[in-house]
Coordinates of N, CA and C in Angstrom, one line a residue:
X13 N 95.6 103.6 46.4 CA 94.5 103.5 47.3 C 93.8 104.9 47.3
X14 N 92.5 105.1 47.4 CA 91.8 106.1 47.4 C 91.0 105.9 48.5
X15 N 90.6 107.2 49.4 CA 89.5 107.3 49.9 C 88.6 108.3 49.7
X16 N 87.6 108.0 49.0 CA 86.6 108.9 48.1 C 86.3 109.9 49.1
X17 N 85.7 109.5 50.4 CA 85.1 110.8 50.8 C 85.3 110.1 52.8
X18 N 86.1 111.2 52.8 CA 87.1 110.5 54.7 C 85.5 111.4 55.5
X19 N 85.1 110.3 56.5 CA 84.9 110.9 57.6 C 85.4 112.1 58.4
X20 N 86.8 111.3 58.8 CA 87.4 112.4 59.4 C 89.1 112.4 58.5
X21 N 89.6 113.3 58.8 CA 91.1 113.3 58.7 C 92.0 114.7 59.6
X22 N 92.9 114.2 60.2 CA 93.8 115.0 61.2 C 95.2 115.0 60.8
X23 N 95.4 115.9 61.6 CA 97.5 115.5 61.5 C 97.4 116.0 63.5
X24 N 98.3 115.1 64.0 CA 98.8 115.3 65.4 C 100.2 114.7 65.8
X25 N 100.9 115.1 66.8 CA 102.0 114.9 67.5 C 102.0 114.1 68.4
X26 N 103.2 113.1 68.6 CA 103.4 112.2 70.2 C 105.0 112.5 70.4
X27 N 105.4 112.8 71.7 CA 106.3 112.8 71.8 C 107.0 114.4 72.7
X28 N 108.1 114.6 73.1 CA 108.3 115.9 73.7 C 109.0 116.2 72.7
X29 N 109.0 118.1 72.3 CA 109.5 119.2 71.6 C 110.9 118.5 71.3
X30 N 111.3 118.4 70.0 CA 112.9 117.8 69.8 C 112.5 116.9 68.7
X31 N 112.2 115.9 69.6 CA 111.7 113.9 69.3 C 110.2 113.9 69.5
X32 N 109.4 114.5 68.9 CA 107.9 114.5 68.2 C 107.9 113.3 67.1
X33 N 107.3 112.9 67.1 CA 106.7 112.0 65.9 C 105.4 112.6 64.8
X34 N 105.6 113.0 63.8 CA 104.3 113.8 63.4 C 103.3 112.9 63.0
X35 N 102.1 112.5 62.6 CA 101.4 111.6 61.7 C 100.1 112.3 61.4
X36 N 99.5 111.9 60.4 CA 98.3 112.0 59.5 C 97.7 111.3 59.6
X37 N 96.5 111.2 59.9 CA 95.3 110.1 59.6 C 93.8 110.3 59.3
X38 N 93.5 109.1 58.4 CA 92.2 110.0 58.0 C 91.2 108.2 58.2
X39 N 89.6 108.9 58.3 CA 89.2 107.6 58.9 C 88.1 107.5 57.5
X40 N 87.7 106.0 56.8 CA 86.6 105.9 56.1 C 85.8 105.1 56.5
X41 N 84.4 105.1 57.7 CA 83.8 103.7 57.9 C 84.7 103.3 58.9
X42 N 85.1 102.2 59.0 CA 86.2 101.2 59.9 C 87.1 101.5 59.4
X43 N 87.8 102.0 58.7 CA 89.2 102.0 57.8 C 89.7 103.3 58.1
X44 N 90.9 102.9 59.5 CA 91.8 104.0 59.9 C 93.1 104.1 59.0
X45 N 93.7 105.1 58.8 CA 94.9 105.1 57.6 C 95.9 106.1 58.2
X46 N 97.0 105.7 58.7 CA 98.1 106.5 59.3 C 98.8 106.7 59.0
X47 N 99.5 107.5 58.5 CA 100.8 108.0 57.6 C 102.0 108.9 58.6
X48 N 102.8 109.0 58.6 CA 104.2 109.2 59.3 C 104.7 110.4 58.4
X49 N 104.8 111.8 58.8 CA 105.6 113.3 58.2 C 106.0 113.6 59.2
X50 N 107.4 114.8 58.4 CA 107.6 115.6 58.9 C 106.8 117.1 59.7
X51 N 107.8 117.5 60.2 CA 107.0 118.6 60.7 C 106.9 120.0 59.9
X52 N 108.0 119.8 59.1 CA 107.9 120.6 57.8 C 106.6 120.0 57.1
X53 N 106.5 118.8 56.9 CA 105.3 119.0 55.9 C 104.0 119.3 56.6
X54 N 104.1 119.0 57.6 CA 102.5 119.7 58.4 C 102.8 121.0 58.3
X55 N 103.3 121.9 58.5 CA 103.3 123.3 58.2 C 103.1 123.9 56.8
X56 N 103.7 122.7 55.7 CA 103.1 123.1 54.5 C 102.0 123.0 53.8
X57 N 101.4 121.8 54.6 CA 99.9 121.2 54.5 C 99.0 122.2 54.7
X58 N 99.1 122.6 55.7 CA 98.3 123.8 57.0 C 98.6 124.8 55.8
X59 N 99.5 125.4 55.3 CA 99.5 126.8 54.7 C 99.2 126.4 53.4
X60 N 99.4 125.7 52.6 CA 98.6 125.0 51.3 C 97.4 125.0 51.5
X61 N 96.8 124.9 52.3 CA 95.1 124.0 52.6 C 94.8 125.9 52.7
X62 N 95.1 126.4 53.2 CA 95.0 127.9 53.1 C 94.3 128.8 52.2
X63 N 96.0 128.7 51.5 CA 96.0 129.1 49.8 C 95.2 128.5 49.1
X64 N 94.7 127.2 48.7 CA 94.2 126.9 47.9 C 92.7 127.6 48.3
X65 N 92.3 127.6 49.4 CA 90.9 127.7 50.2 C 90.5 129.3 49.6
X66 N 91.6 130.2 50.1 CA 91.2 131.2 49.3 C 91.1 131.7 48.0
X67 N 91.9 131.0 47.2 CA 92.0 130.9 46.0 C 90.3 130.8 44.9
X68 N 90.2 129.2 45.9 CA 88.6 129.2 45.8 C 87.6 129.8 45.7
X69 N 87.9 130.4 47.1 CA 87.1 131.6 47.4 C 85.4 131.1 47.6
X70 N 85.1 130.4 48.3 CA 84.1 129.6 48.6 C 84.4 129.5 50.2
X71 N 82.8 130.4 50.9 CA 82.9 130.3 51.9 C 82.9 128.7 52.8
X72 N 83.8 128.2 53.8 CA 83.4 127.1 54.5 C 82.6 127.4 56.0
X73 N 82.5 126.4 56.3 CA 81.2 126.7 57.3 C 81.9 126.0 58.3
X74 N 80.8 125.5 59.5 CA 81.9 125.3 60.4 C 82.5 123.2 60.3
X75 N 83.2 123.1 61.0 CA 84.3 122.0 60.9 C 84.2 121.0 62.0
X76 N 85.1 119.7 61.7 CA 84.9 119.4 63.0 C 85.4 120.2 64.5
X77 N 84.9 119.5 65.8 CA 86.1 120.1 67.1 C 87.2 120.1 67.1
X78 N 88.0 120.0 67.9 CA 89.2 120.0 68.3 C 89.1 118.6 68.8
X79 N 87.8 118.2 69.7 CA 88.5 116.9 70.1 C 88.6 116.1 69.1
X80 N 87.3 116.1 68.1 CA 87.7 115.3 67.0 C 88.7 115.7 66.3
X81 N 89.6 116.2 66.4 CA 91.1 116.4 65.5 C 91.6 115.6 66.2
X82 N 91.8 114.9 67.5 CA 93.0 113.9 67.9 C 93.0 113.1 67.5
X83 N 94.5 112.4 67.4 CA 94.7 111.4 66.8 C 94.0 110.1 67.4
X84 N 93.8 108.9 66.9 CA 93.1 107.6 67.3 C 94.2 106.8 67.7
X85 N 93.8 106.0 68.4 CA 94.6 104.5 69.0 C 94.1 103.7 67.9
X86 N 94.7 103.0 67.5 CA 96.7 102.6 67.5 C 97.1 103.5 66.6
X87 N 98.5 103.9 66.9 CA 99.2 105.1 66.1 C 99.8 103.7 65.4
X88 N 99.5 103.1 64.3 CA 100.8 102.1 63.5 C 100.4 102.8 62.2
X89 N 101.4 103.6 61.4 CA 102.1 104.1 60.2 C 102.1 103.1 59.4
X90 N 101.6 102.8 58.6 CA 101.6 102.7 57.2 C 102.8 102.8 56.7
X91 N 103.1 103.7 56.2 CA 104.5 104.5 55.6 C 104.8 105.6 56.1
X92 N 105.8 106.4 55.7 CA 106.4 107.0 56.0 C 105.8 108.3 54.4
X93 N 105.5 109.3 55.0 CA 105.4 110.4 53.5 C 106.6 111.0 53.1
X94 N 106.6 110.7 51.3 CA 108.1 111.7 51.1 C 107.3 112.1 50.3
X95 N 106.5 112.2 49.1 CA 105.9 113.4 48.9 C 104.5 113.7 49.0
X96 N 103.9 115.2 49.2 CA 102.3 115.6 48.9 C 102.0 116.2 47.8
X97 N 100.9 116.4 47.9 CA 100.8 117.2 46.8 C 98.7 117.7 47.1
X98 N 98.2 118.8 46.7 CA 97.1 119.4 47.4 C 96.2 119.6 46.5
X99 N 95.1 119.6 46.2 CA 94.2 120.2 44.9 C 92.9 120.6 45.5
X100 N 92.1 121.0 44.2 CA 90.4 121.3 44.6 C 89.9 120.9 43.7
X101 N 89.1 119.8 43.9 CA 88.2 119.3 42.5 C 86.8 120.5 42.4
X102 N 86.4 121.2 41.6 CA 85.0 122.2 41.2 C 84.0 121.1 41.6
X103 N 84.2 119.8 40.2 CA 83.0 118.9 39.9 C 82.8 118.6 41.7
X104 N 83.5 118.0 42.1 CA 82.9 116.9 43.3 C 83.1 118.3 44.6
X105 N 83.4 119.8 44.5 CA 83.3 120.2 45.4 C 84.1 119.9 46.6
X106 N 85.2 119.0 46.6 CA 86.0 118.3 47.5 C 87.4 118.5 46.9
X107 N 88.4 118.8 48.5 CA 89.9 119.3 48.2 C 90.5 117.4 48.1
X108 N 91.3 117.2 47.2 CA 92.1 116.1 47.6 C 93.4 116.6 48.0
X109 N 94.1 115.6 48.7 CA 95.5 115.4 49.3 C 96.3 113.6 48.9
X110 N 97.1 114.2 48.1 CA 97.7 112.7 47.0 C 98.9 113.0 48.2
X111 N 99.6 111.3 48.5 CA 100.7 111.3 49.4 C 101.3 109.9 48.8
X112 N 102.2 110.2 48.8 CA 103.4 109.1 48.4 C 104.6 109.0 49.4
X113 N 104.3 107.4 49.5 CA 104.9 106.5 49.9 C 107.1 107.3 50.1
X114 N 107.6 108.0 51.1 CA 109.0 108.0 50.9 C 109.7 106.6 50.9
X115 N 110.9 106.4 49.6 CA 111.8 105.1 49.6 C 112.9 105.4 49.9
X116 N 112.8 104.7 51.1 CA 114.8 104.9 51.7 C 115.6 104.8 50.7
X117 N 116.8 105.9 51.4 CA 117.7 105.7 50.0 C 118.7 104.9 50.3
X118 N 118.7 104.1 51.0 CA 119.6 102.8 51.7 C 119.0 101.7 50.5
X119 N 117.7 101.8 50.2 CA 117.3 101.0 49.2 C 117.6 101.3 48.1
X120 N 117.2 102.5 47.3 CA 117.3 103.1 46.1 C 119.5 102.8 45.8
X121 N 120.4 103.1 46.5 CA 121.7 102.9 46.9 C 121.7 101.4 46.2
X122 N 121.3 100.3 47.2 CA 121.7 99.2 46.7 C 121.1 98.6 45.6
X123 N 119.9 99.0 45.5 CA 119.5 98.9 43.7 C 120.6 99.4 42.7
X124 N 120.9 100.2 42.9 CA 121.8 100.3 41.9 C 123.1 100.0 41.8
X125 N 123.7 99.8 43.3 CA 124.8 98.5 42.9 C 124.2 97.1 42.4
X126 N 123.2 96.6 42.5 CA 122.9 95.5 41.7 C 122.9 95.7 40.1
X127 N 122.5 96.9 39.6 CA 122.7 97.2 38.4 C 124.4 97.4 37.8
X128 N 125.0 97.8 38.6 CA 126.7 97.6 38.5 C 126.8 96.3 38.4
X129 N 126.6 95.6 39.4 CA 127.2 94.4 39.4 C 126.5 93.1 38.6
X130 N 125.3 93.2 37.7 CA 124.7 92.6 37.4 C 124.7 92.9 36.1
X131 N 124.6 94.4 35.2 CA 124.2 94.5 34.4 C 122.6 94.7 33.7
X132 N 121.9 94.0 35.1 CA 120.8 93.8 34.8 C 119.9 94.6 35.7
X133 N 118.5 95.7 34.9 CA 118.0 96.6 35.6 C 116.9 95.7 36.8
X134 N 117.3 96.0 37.7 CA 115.9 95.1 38.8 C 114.9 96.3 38.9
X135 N 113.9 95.3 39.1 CA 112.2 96.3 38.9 C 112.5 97.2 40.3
X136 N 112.0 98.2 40.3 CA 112.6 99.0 41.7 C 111.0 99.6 42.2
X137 N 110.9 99.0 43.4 CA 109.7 98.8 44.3 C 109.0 100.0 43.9
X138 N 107.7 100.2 43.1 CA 107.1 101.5 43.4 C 106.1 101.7 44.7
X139 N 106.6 103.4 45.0 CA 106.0 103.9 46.2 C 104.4 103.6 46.6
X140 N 103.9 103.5 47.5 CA 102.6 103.3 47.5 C 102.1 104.9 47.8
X141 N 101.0 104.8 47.4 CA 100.3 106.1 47.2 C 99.4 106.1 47.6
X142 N 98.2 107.2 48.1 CA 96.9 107.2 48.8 C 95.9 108.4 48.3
X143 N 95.2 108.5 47.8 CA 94.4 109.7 47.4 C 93.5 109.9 48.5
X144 N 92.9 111.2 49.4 CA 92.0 111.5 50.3 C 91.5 112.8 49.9
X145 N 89.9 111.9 49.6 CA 89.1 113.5 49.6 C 88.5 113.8 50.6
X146 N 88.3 115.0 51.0 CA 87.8 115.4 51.6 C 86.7 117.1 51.6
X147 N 86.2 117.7 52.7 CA 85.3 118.7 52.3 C 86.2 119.9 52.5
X148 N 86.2 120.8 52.0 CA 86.8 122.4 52.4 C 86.5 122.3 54.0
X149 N 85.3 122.2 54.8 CA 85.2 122.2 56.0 C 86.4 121.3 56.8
X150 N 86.6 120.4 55.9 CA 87.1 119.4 57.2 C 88.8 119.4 56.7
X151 N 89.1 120.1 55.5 CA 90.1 120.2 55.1 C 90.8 122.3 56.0
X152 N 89.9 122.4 56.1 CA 90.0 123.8 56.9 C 90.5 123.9 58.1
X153 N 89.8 122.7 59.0 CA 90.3 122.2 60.5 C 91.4 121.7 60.5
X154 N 91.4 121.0 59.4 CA 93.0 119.9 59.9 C 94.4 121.1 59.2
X155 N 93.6 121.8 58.7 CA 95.2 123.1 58.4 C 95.2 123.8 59.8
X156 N 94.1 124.2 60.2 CA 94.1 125.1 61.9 C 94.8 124.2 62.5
X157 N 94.3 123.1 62.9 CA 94.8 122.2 63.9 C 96.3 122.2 63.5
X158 N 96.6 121.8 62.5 CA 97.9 121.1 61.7 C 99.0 122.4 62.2
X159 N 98.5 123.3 62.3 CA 99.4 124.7 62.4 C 99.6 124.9 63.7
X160 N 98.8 124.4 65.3 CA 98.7 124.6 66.2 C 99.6 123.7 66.5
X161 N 99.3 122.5 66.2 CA 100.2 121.0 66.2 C 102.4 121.2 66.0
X162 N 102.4 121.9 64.7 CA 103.4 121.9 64.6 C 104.2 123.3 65.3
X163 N 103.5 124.4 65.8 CA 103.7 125.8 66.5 C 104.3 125.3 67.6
X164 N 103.3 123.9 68.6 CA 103.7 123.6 69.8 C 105.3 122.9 70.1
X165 N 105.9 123.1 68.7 CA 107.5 122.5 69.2 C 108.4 123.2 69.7
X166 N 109.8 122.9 69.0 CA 110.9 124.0 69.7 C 110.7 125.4 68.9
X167 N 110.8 126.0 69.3 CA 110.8 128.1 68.4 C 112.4 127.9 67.5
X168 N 111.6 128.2 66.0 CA 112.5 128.6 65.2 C 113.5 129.8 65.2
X169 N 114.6 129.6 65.0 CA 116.0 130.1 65.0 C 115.1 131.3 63.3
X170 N 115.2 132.8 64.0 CA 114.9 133.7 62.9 C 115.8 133.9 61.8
X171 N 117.0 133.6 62.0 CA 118.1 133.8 61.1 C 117.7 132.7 59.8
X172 N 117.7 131.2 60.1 CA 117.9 130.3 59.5 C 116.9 129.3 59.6
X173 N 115.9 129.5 60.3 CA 114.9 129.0 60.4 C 114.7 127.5 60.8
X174 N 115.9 126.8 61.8 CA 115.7 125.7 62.3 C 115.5 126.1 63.4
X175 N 114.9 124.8 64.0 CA 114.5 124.5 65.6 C 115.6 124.8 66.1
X176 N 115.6 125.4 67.7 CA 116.5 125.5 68.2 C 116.2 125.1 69.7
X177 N 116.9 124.2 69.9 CA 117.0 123.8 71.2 C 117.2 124.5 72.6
X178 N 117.0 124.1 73.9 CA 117.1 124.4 75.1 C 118.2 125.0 75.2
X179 N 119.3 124.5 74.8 CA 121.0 124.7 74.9 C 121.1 125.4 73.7
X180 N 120.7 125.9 72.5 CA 121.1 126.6 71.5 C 121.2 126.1 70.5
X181 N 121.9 126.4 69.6 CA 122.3 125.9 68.1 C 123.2 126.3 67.3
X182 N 123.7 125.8 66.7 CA 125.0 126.3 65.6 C 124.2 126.8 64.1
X183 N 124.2 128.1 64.4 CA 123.4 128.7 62.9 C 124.2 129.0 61.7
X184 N 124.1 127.9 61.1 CA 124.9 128.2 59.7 C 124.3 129.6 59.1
X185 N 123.6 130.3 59.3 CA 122.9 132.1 58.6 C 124.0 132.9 59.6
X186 N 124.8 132.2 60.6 CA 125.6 133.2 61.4 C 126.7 132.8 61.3
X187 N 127.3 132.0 60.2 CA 128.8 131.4 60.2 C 128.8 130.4 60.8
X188 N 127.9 129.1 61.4 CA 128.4 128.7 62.3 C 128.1 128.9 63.7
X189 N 128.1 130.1 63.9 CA 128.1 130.6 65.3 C 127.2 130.6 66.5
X190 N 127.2 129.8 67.5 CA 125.9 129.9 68.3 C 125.0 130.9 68.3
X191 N 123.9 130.8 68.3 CA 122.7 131.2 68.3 C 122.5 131.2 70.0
X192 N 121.7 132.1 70.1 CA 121.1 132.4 71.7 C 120.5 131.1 72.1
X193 N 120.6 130.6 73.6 CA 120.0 129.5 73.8 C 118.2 129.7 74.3
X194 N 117.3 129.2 73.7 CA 116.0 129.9 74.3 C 115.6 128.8 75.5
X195 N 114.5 129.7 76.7 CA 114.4 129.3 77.7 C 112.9 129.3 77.8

């Protein structure tokens, strides 16, 4: 699926610091499109959309608000993202964002005991995929936003760089060893 040229597109959070739900959405016309990440990938998105921007080196101008960065009613996910991937087209002047479909591996597992026990290779579901273009302007916001979005969780553990909860954490960068509890 492609969408040549998104009105809008965001990434936003539901949920309290811990149990957040992250999601993407981009709008074309009537055609809302919501996709389900982690919160790692929003922080990679945000610093990708960056790098590339500078890279460019093409000034952007201004973007949409803030309010228009919130997410839309109905939050229903599509899929689930297991991978991204980021570019800049010259010709069309517009950044894409290619996202693929993640396939449980609960699935991928029992496909291939069917191949044990059958002999026989079964077609194995390909991922669905989405291409979104969009403008350096609006691809500029949704990295700000996207960065503000994913900042507002639990504070990373500096040793090892996971979230660390109210009560602490077991920092494998410390042996194992609790980590300070943050307050």
């Amino acid at each position: 699926m492609d969408l040549e040229r998104v009105d809008r597109i965001t990434a936003g959070a539901v949920g309290e610091p811990g149990e957040r739900t992250f999601y993407l959405q981009a709008r074309t016309g009537t055609d809302l499109v919501t996709l389900m990440l982690e919160k790692q990938q929003v922080e990679l998105l945000s610093a990708s959309i960056l790098d590339i921007l500078s890279r460019v080196g093409k000034e952007t101008g201004e973007g949409p608000s803030e309010e228009e960065l919130e997410l839309e009613e109905p939050l229903e996910p599509a899929w689930r993202v297991g991978r991204l991937s980021i570019g800049y087209e010259e010709e069309r002047d517009r950044m894409v964002l290619e996202l693929e479909e993640l396939v449980p591996e609960d699935e991928e597992e029992g496909e291939e005991e069917d191949v044990e026990q059958e002999g026989v290779v079964p077609d194995l579901p390909e991922p669905d995929r989405i291409r979104m273009w969009a403008t350096r302007e609006q691809m500029l916001a949704l990295s700000r936003h996207g960065a503000v979005v994913a900042a507002a969780g639990r504070p990373r553990c500096e040793f090892c760089g996971n979230p660390i909860d109210p009560e602490g954490h077991i920092c494998p960068a410390m042996n194992g060893h609790r980590g300070p509890a943050r307050r």
